[in-house]
Amino acid sequence: MDQQLQNGSEFELDLGWMEKQGEWGVHAEPSKNGLTLADIQVGGYADAPDESRNLSGKPRGAVSRPGSMPIGNYTVRTKSEIWLENASFLYEEALQRQWSSATDIPWDTIEPLPDDVEQAQCQMATFLTEVEFVAGDVPSRWASQMSPDFYEARNVLMAQVMDEARHMDVFRKRALANGGGLMRATGATAGFVGGIDLARDFTEMSSRLHLSGEGAVLTIFRMGELMAYNDAEKAIYRLCAQDEARHVAFGVMHMRYMAANAPERREEIDSYLDEAEAGMLTDAANPAGQLNQTSESLSIMLGGGRKYFDEGFRKLVSIRKRQLQEYQKRVISAGFGERFKNGRSRLHDMLANVAN
Amino acid sequence: MATAKDADRVRPALTLSKEEREVEVPEPRLNWMNQSREWGIRVKPGKKGLTLGSLNVGLYGEIPMNWPDRTRNPRGAIGVTGSPPVAIQIKDKVDLWAPCAADLYEEAIQRRWAPATDVDWTAIHPLPEDVERAICQVCTEICQYAIIDVEVITSWQHQMAYGYHEVKQFLATTSLDATRRHEAFRKRALVNGGGLGYEGPCQVSRLLLESRGGWTETVTGLTLVRGLFTQVMIRYLTRFAYNGVERKIYECVTQDLARLLTYGIEHIKYALGHAPDRQGSIFTTLAIGMRMFNRDLRDPVLREALAIIFGGGIPGARNEGMHVFYEMLDEYVQELLSACQYLRLPVTMEQLPRVLQKDQRHLPGD
Ligand SMILES: [Fe+2]
Ligand SMILES: [Fe+2]
């Protein structure tokens, strides 16, 4: 060390690195939304490679050191496995729309509710607290395995992890804010084969988490006005729906990219969709599904009390239909609409049997 | 008190089809009703709103030292049994807890920022090429630190037991912070006629990614080696910032890093307070971390780039700039030693690599 420092009264500089820098002369220009990720897609810095050979965590476009070690050990290194066209937009929107469950929810609008309604609210809040974190933990784990050359997609997942932390806490807050408490967990996200946790392929995971799982939850959050009893609950559902819409969009856009760029994987993806459809109403992770713990509490919330259970249940049936219809639209948008025409999808039968 | 009927009246209607109105309704089982471990909790918002920490009342505030349940049962709920477990490895409070996690989580949300819009990107002007190259090089290396931070934190979060959700939630904020750090410095590198630089050396990053045996050891490297050094470096960069863009980024990143450092130091303190036998492995991890840091410091790139920034160009780097660089290292060492003192880790100046020991260093002109 000392050797490098000594040179008369001045430090000697090597400066060889100045010759080894990346593409030079880049002027990204801010647009009307500030300087966004889309605005910095300039020159060679815009191109995510089809196959990433970056194993050391260097930022995309920086020059590799010949001696760097492959410490990243990334398992996701193929662009089509993770990419989507509008990641930059989804990420920037996520940052603009972050909210605080402590201060953006008008908690003081909550007033005591009849015991049956409060119990239903608390049961649903318990369930949501439980499932929200699968949607945080799983993308988090995948982000750690993804080449940073695909940082735009990785960034969206990191914003999702943050969103889900907030969802988990906003429902816990709801359960403890109004004279209730937490109730019974469901085990809906346990380690079952075919569960979100266990998928060993990113697209398989995304089809289950983003497209069917969060898609179903999004339909319910969008109907939040129907099961809210005060402005606090309305705000919770509205803000969560905004976040979920981005998560679902990630799944749809990723699948669309996959359909266009990896046609050899179409059949495999159709198999994931077969599974997703089969589970949509039976899966405990769908709060409007057939698990009585959640479907009954939702019915009480929708009806307006135990006394109005029948009315609530009929609304629930209508919501289930909507879930399936919205799912269908998303799959069509993702480029897999053929399955609804060629008889592969069971959706038609399911729509006829939503009340069961 | 609002009644069910009132509530029904104010809620919007959903128009059902004839078919839907005729759906046969099954008799509800309602076996989930009246099942709670503690009922009657009413937490009111305080002056910071309804915070995560304020929910820790009654049974919900009981945070046991061990959480063997490997499902996603929320703490305080009645758990399900018989479900196949998820891959949770950290089940002891001592392995992840910091009492400040819930407060840091809320603080992170209150202090959120967006590099796209919170930085005035027009407040930048062309710089001499040597300075721009140096800034872009430093941005590149900070981007790489941030990328590795994301990977380190996200590889642990899912392994943590749900009983300690405050820590998991706080970590979600730190990986978004690191994501934003990468974003902000990448944007700075690409906005002013420069570009990205040469990849940084990888020994400290390697330590962080390879310390898979324990989160506390990972936190030791993440906090006392990488985090504290980055924080001090950004403090010096703030002092020598060339424009408002840089100043704003440094200011926001400093706040973000301060939370990570607070969690890290408080977690190590908690771990040492509740499991004093961990001192040996934390001390050893830090010693290894110092060796890795020393190897990274042997590389001239970051040192020279910082000296150019501090010295206002290459000529200034050869004198003043490099002296400021070493002053910065000394400040890091001071902060490291006072953190170690706070943690009662018996680390002394003499145990550190020579480059970090002011008295052992011979600078030109000495
Ligand atoms: Fe969510
Ligand atoms: Fe979500």
PDB file of C-alpha atoms in Angstrom, chain A residues 2-218:
ATOM      1  CA  ASP A   2       2.623   2.471   1.096  1.00  0.00           C
ATOM      2  CA  GLN A   3       4.544   1.835  -2.097  1.00  0.00           C
ATOM      3  CA  GLN A   4       1.616   3.058  -4.176  1.00  0.00           C
ATOM      4  CA  LEU A   5       1.376   6.216  -2.154  1.00  0.00           C
ATOM      5  CA  GLN A   6       4.924   7.426  -2.208  1.00  0.00           C
ATOM      6  CA  ASN A   7       6.100   9.680  -4.949  1.00  0.00           C
ATOM      7  CA  GLY A   8       7.871  12.692  -3.596  1.00  0.00           C
ATOM      8  CA  SER A   9       5.283  14.932  -2.045  1.00  0.00           C
ATOM      9  CA  GLU A  10       2.493  13.873  -4.361  1.00  0.00           C
ATOM     10  CA  PHE A  11       0.391  10.756  -4.657  1.00  0.00           C
ATOM     11  CA  GLU A  12       0.960   8.736  -7.758  1.00  0.00           C
ATOM     12  CA  LEU A  13      -2.217   7.938  -9.674  1.00  0.00           C
ATOM     13  CA  ASP A  14      -2.764   4.973 -11.946  1.00  0.00           C
ATOM     14  CA  LEU A  15      -5.859   6.276 -13.787  1.00  0.00           C
ATOM     15  CA  GLY A  16      -5.906   3.245 -16.089  1.00  0.00           C
ATOM     16  CA  TRP A  17      -9.571   2.767 -15.169  1.00  0.00           C
ATOM     17  CA  MET A  18     -10.469   5.929 -17.063  1.00  0.00           C
ATOM     18  CA  GLU A  19      -9.754   4.023 -20.262  1.00  0.00           C
ATOM     19  CA  LYS A  20     -11.960   1.140 -19.192  1.00  0.00           C
ATOM     20  CA  GLN A  21     -15.239   2.889 -18.585  1.00  0.00           C
ATOM     21  CA  GLY A  22     -18.506   2.119 -20.361  1.00  0.00           C
ATOM     22  CA  GLU A  23     -20.119   3.907 -23.287  1.00  0.00           C
ATOM     23  CA  TRP A  24     -19.444   7.615 -22.867  1.00  0.00           C
ATOM     24  CA  GLY A  25     -21.221  10.874 -23.723  1.00  0.00           C
ATOM     25  CA  VAL A  26     -24.704   9.909 -22.577  1.00  0.00           C
ATOM     26  CA  HIS A  27     -27.231  12.654 -21.896  1.00  0.00           C
ATOM     27  CA  ALA A  28     -30.484  11.241 -20.555  1.00  0.00           C
ATOM     28  CA  GLU A  29     -33.148  13.935 -20.612  1.00  0.00           C
ATOM     29  CA  PRO A  30     -35.893  14.264 -18.014  1.00  0.00           C
ATOM     30  CA  SER A  31     -39.444  14.025 -19.362  1.00  0.00           C
ATOM     31  CA  LYS A  32     -42.669  15.398 -17.919  1.00  0.00           C
ATOM     32  CA  ASN A  33     -42.617  12.799 -15.138  1.00  0.00           C
ATOM     33  CA  GLY A  34     -39.110  13.666 -14.043  1.00  0.00           C
ATOM     34  CA  LEU A  35     -36.145  11.509 -14.985  1.00  0.00           C
ATOM     35  CA  THR A  36     -37.732   8.093 -15.267  1.00  0.00           C
ATOM     36  CA  LEU A  37     -36.247   4.678 -15.939  1.00  0.00           C
ATOM     37  CA  ALA A  38     -37.670   4.972 -19.446  1.00  0.00           C
ATOM     38  CA  ASP A  39     -35.708   8.204 -19.919  1.00  0.00           C
ATOM     39  CA  ILE A  40     -32.395   6.563 -19.101  1.00  0.00           C
ATOM     40  CA  GLN A  41     -32.789   3.849 -21.736  1.00  0.00           C
ATOM     41  CA  VAL A  42     -30.230   5.562 -23.909  1.00  0.00           C
ATOM     42  CA  GLY A  43     -27.476   4.225 -26.145  1.00  0.00           C
ATOM     43  CA  GLY A  44     -26.106   0.857 -25.201  1.00  0.00           C
ATOM     44  CA  TYR A  45     -27.527   1.277 -21.702  1.00  0.00           C
ATOM     45  CA  ALA A  46     -30.996   0.557 -23.037  1.00  0.00           C
ATOM     46  CA  ASP A  47     -30.340  -2.998 -24.076  1.00  0.00           C
ATOM     47  CA  ALA A  48     -31.015  -5.877 -21.733  1.00  0.00           C
ATOM     48  CA  PRO A  49     -29.250  -8.911 -23.227  1.00  0.00           C
ATOM     49  CA  ASP A  50     -31.199 -12.004 -24.285  1.00  0.00           C
ATOM     50  CA  GLU A  51     -28.819 -14.035 -22.150  1.00  0.00           C
ATOM     51  CA  SER A  52     -27.083 -12.407 -19.212  1.00  0.00           C
ATOM     52  CA  ARG A  53     -23.474 -13.318 -18.549  1.00  0.00           C
ATOM     53  CA  ASN A  54     -23.243 -10.925 -15.645  1.00  0.00           C
ATOM     54  CA  LEU A  55     -22.484 -13.076 -12.620  1.00  0.00           C
ATOM     55  CA  SER A  56     -20.897 -10.540 -10.349  1.00  0.00           C
ATOM     56  CA  GLY A  57     -23.673  -8.029  -9.767  1.00  0.00           C
ATOM     57  CA  LYS A  58     -22.260  -5.261 -11.931  1.00  0.00           C
ATOM     58  CA  PRO A  59     -24.712  -2.632 -13.166  1.00  0.00           C
ATOM     59  CA  ARG A  60     -25.793  -3.270 -16.770  1.00  0.00           C
ATOM     60  CA  GLY A  61     -23.508  -1.405 -19.147  1.00  0.00           C
ATOM     61  CA  ALA A  62     -20.567  -1.117 -16.752  1.00  0.00           C
ATOM     62  CA  VAL A  63     -17.357  -2.714 -18.002  1.00  0.00           C
ATOM     63  CA  SER A  64     -16.531  -6.135 -16.535  1.00  0.00           C
ATOM     64  CA  ARG A  65     -13.400  -6.771 -14.588  1.00  0.00           C
ATOM     65  CA  PRO A  66     -11.631  -9.776 -16.013  1.00  0.00           C
ATOM     66  CA  GLY A  67     -10.962 -11.148 -12.538  1.00  0.00           C
ATOM     67  CA  SER A  68     -14.398 -10.679 -11.021  1.00  0.00           C
ATOM     68  CA  MET A  69     -15.861 -13.688  -9.281  1.00  0.00           C
ATOM     69  CA  PRO A  70     -19.255 -15.172 -10.144  1.00  0.00           C
ATOM     70  CA  ILE A  71     -20.648 -14.353  -6.723  1.00  0.00           C
ATOM     71  CA  GLY A  72     -24.158 -13.604  -8.013  1.00  0.00           C
ATOM     72  CA  ASN A  73     -24.956 -17.229  -8.817  1.00  0.00           C
ATOM     73  CA  TYR A  74     -28.088 -16.106 -10.654  1.00  0.00           C
ATOM     74  CA  THR A  75     -30.516 -18.770 -11.779  1.00  0.00           C
ATOM     75  CA  VAL A  76     -32.602 -16.388 -13.920  1.00  0.00           C
ATOM     76  CA  ARG A  77     -30.328 -15.306 -16.740  1.00  0.00           C
ATOM     77  CA  THR A  78     -32.568 -15.557 -19.798  1.00  0.00           C
ATOM     78  CA  LYS A  79     -34.474 -12.433 -20.696  1.00  0.00           C
ATOM     79  CA  SER A  80     -37.692 -14.160 -21.713  1.00  0.00           C
ATOM     80  CA  GLU A  81     -37.870 -15.844 -18.298  1.00  0.00           C
ATOM     81  CA  ILE A  82     -38.432 -12.572 -16.524  1.00  0.00           C
ATOM     82  CA  TRP A  83     -38.909  -9.716 -18.956  1.00  0.00           C
ATOM     83  CA  LEU A  84     -41.910  -7.509 -19.629  1.00  0.00           C
ATOM     84  CA  GLU A  85     -42.140  -4.446 -21.834  1.00  0.00           C
ATOM     85  CA  ASN A  86     -43.549  -1.922 -19.381  1.00  0.00           C
ATOM     86  CA  ALA A  87     -41.438  -2.643 -16.297  1.00  0.00           C
ATOM     87  CA  SER A  88     -39.998   0.879 -16.199  1.00  0.00           C
ATOM     88  CA  PHE A  89     -43.466   2.362 -16.138  1.00  0.00           C
ATOM     89  CA  LEU A  90     -44.771  -0.017 -13.462  1.00  0.00           C
ATOM     90  CA  TYR A  91     -41.792   0.686 -11.248  1.00  0.00           C
ATOM     91  CA  GLU A  92     -42.037   4.455 -11.504  1.00  0.00           C
ATOM     92  CA  GLU A  93     -45.756   4.303 -10.893  1.00  0.00           C
ATOM     93  CA  ALA A  94     -45.170   2.137  -7.826  1.00  0.00           C
ATOM     94  CA  LEU A  95     -42.789   4.721  -6.372  1.00  0.00           C
ATOM     95  CA  GLN A  96     -45.221   7.558  -7.065  1.00  0.00           C
ATOM     96  CA  ARG A  97     -48.104   5.694  -5.477  1.00  0.00           C
ATOM     97  CA  GLN A  98     -46.546   4.455  -2.274  1.00  0.00           C
ATOM     98  CA  TRP A  99     -48.817   5.150   0.668  1.00  0.00           C
ATOM     99  CA  SER A 100     -48.753   4.816   4.415  1.00  0.00           C
ATOM    100  CA  SER A 101     -51.138   2.590   6.301  1.00  0.00           C
ATOM    101  CA  ALA A 102     -50.384   4.634   9.419  1.00  0.00           C
ATOM    102  CA  THR A 103     -51.379   8.026   8.055  1.00  0.00           C
ATOM    103  CA  ASP A 104     -53.244   7.648   4.732  1.00  0.00           C
ATOM    104  CA  ILE A 105     -56.127   5.634   6.162  1.00  0.00           C
ATOM    105  CA  PRO A 106     -58.701   7.703   8.098  1.00  0.00           C
ATOM    106  CA  TRP A 107     -58.685   5.320  11.061  1.00  0.00           C
ATOM    107  CA  ASP A 108     -60.850   7.631  13.135  1.00  0.00           C
ATOM    108  CA  THR A 109     -63.803   6.993  10.809  1.00  0.00           C
ATOM    109  CA  ILE A 110     -64.080   3.463  12.153  1.00  0.00           C
ATOM    110  CA  GLU A 111     -66.961   3.070  14.553  1.00  0.00           C
ATOM    111  CA  PRO A 112     -68.088   0.055  16.518  1.00  0.00           C
ATOM    112  CA  LEU A 113     -69.853  -2.511  14.347  1.00  0.00           C
ATOM    113  CA  PRO A 114     -72.300  -5.245  15.244  1.00  0.00           C
ATOM    114  CA  ASP A 115     -70.399  -8.226  16.550  1.00  0.00           C
ATOM    115  CA  ASP A 116     -71.170 -10.496  13.591  1.00  0.00           C
ATOM    116  CA  VAL A 117     -69.909  -7.916  11.089  1.00  0.00           C
ATOM    117  CA  GLU A 118     -66.813  -7.165  13.166  1.00  0.00           C
ATOM    118  CA  GLN A 119     -66.058 -10.866  13.394  1.00  0.00           C
ATOM    119  CA  ALA A 120     -66.423 -11.230   9.638  1.00  0.00           C
ATOM    120  CA  GLN A 121     -64.142  -8.238   9.062  1.00  0.00           C
ATOM    121  CA  CYS A 122     -61.566  -9.607  11.473  1.00  0.00           C
ATOM    122  CA  GLN A 123     -61.679 -13.091   9.940  1.00  0.00           C
ATOM    123  CA  MET A 124     -61.107 -11.596   6.496  1.00  0.00           C
ATOM    124  CA  ALA A 125     -58.346  -9.334   7.826  1.00  0.00           C
ATOM    125  CA  THR A 126     -56.667 -12.350   9.452  1.00  0.00           C
ATOM    126  CA  PHE A 127     -56.812 -14.246   6.188  1.00  0.00           C
ATOM    127  CA  LEU A 128     -55.453 -11.308   4.181  1.00  0.00           C
ATOM    128  CA  THR A 129     -52.643 -10.665   6.659  1.00  0.00           C
ATOM    129  CA  GLU A 130     -51.708 -14.290   6.220  1.00  0.00           C
ATOM    130  CA  VAL A 131     -51.719 -14.403   2.426  1.00  0.00           C
ATOM    131  CA  GLU A 132     -50.244 -10.974   1.758  1.00  0.00           C
ATOM    132  CA  PHE A 133     -46.837 -12.069   2.807  1.00  0.00           C
ATOM    133  CA  VAL A 134     -46.590 -14.976   0.412  1.00  0.00           C
ATOM    134  CA  ALA A 135     -46.849 -12.280  -2.222  1.00  0.00           C
ATOM    135  CA  GLY A 136     -43.949 -10.485  -0.538  1.00  0.00           C
ATOM    136  CA  ASP A 137     -41.671 -13.358   0.392  1.00  0.00           C
ATOM    137  CA  VAL A 138     -41.803 -15.214  -2.888  1.00  0.00           C
ATOM    138  CA  PRO A 139     -40.975 -12.314  -5.257  1.00  0.00           C
ATOM    139  CA  SER A 140     -38.297 -11.315  -2.763  1.00  0.00           C
ATOM    140  CA  ARG A 141     -36.662 -14.726  -2.999  1.00  0.00           C
ATOM    141  CA  TRP A 142     -36.807 -14.632  -6.799  1.00  0.00           C
ATOM    142  CA  ALA A 143     -35.294 -11.156  -6.946  1.00  0.00           C
ATOM    143  CA  SER A 144     -32.224 -12.482  -5.175  1.00  0.00           C
ATOM    144  CA  GLN A 145     -31.739 -15.000  -7.978  1.00  0.00           C
ATOM    145  CA  MET A 146     -32.222 -12.721 -10.946  1.00  0.00           C
ATOM    146  CA  SER A 147     -29.445 -11.182 -12.991  1.00  0.00           C
ATOM    147  CA  PRO A 148     -29.293  -7.431 -12.380  1.00  0.00           C
ATOM    148  CA  ASP A 149     -29.063  -7.028 -16.160  1.00  0.00           C
ATOM    149  CA  PHE A 150     -32.846  -7.291 -15.924  1.00  0.00           C
ATOM    150  CA  TYR A 151     -33.018  -4.673 -13.236  1.00  0.00           C
ATOM    151  CA  GLU A 152     -36.199  -3.023 -14.543  1.00  0.00           C
ATOM    152  CA  ALA A 153     -38.175  -6.216 -13.905  1.00  0.00           C
ATOM    153  CA  ARG A 154     -36.356  -6.797 -10.639  1.00  0.00           C
ATOM    154  CA  ASN A 155     -37.237  -3.289  -9.501  1.00  0.00           C
ATOM    155  CA  VAL A 156     -40.943  -3.907 -10.066  1.00  0.00           C
ATOM    156  CA  LEU A 157     -40.723  -7.018  -7.924  1.00  0.00           C
ATOM    157  CA  MET A 158     -38.974  -5.085  -5.169  1.00  0.00           C
ATOM    158  CA  ALA A 159     -41.734  -2.494  -5.218  1.00  0.00           C
ATOM    159  CA  GLN A 160     -44.209  -5.349  -4.958  1.00  0.00           C
ATOM    160  CA  VAL A 161     -42.409  -6.734  -1.905  1.00  0.00           C
ATOM    161  CA  MET A 162     -42.800  -3.332  -0.270  1.00  0.00           C
ATOM    162  CA  ASP A 163     -46.476  -3.106  -1.276  1.00  0.00           C
ATOM    163  CA  GLU A 164     -47.174  -6.499   0.237  1.00  0.00           C
ATOM    164  CA  ALA A 165     -45.478  -5.584   3.508  1.00  0.00           C
ATOM    165  CA  ARG A 166     -47.892  -2.666   3.701  1.00  0.00           C
ATOM    166  CA  HIS A 167     -50.878  -4.851   2.833  1.00  0.00           C
ATOM    167  CA  MET A 168     -49.931  -7.300   5.524  1.00  0.00           C
ATOM    168  CA  ASP A 169     -49.779  -4.524   8.056  1.00  0.00           C
ATOM    169  CA  VAL A 170     -52.883  -2.622   6.974  1.00  0.00           C
ATOM    170  CA  PHE A 171     -55.054  -5.701   7.507  1.00  0.00           C
ATOM    171  CA  ARG A 172     -53.426  -6.448  10.838  1.00  0.00           C
ATOM    172  CA  LYS A 173     -54.157  -2.854  11.790  1.00  0.00           C
ATOM    173  CA  ARG A 174     -57.770  -3.240  10.708  1.00  0.00           C
ATOM    174  CA  ALA A 175     -58.183  -6.387  12.793  1.00  0.00           C
ATOM    175  CA  LEU A 176     -56.938  -4.632  15.921  1.00  0.00           C
ATOM    176  CA  ALA A 177     -58.520  -1.218  15.412  1.00  0.00           C
ATOM    177  CA  ASN A 178     -62.153  -1.779  16.205  1.00  0.00           C
ATOM    178  CA  GLY A 179     -62.726  -3.881  19.258  1.00  0.00           C
ATOM    179  CA  GLY A 180     -61.968  -7.179  17.530  1.00  0.00           C
ATOM    180  CA  GLY A 181     -58.786  -9.121  17.127  1.00  0.00           C
ATOM    181  CA  LEU A 182     -57.173 -11.710  14.936  1.00  0.00           C
ATOM    182  CA  MET A 183     -59.148 -14.883  14.364  1.00  0.00           C
ATOM    183  CA  ARG A 184     -58.274 -18.182  12.759  1.00  0.00           C
ATOM    184  CA  ALA A 185     -55.565 -18.584  10.128  1.00  0.00           C
ATOM    185  CA  THR A 186     -56.367 -20.721   7.093  1.00  0.00           C
ATOM    186  CA  GLY A 187     -53.067 -22.278   6.042  1.00  0.00           C
ATOM    187  CA  ALA A 188     -53.947 -21.181   2.513  1.00  0.00           C
ATOM    188  CA  THR A 189     -50.353 -20.604   1.521  1.00  0.00           C
ATOM    189  CA  ALA A 190     -48.770 -23.726   2.940  1.00  0.00           C
ATOM    190  CA  GLY A 191     -46.137 -25.633   1.005  1.00  0.00           C
ATOM    191  CA  PHE A 192     -48.363 -27.607  -1.350  1.00  0.00           C
ATOM    192  CA  VAL A 193     -47.120 -28.823  -4.706  1.00  0.00           C
ATOM    193  CA  GLY A 194     -48.476 -26.335  -7.172  1.00  0.00           C
ATOM    194  CA  GLY A 195     -48.376 -23.631  -4.515  1.00  0.00           C
ATOM    195  CA  ILE A 196     -46.804 -20.243  -5.102  1.00  0.00           C
ATOM    196  CA  ASP A 197     -43.919 -20.997  -2.769  1.00  0.00           C
ATOM    197  CA  LEU A 198     -42.737 -24.134  -4.417  1.00  0.00           C
ATOM    198  CA  ALA A 199     -42.674 -23.218  -8.100  1.00  0.00           C
ATOM    199  CA  ARG A 200     -39.155 -23.716  -9.419  1.00  0.00           C
ATOM    200  CA  ASP A 201     -39.719 -21.691 -12.538  1.00  0.00           C
ATOM    201  CA  PHE A 202     -40.352 -17.964 -12.442  1.00  0.00           C
ATOM    202  CA  THR A 203     -43.107 -17.949 -15.047  1.00  0.00           C
ATOM    203  CA  GLU A 204     -44.884 -20.799 -13.304  1.00  0.00           C
ATOM    204  CA  MET A 205     -44.738 -18.828 -10.067  1.00  0.00           C
ATOM    205  CA  SER A 206     -45.881 -15.649 -11.775  1.00  0.00           C
ATOM    206  CA  SER A 207     -48.835 -17.348 -13.465  1.00  0.00           C
ATOM    207  CA  ARG A 208     -50.009 -18.531 -10.081  1.00  0.00           C
ATOM    208  CA  LEU A 209     -49.179 -15.496  -7.995  1.00  0.00           C
ATOM    209  CA  HIS A 210     -49.736 -12.556 -10.322  1.00  0.00           C
ATOM    210  CA  LEU A 211     -52.291 -13.829 -12.753  1.00  0.00           C
ATOM    211  CA  SER A 212     -54.652 -16.099 -10.866  1.00  0.00           C
ATOM    212  CA  GLY A 213     -53.925 -15.427  -7.178  1.00  0.00           C
ATOM    213  CA  GLU A 214     -53.582 -11.665  -7.134  1.00  0.00           C
ATOM    214  CA  GLY A 215     -56.033 -11.376 -10.001  1.00  0.00           C
ATOM    215  CA  ALA A 216     -58.725 -12.928  -7.810  1.00  0.00           C
ATOM    216  CA  VAL A 217     -57.811 -10.680  -4.888  1.00  0.00           C
ATOM    217  CA  LEU A 218     -57.823  -7.620  -7.149  1.00  0.00           C
TER     218      LEU A 218
END
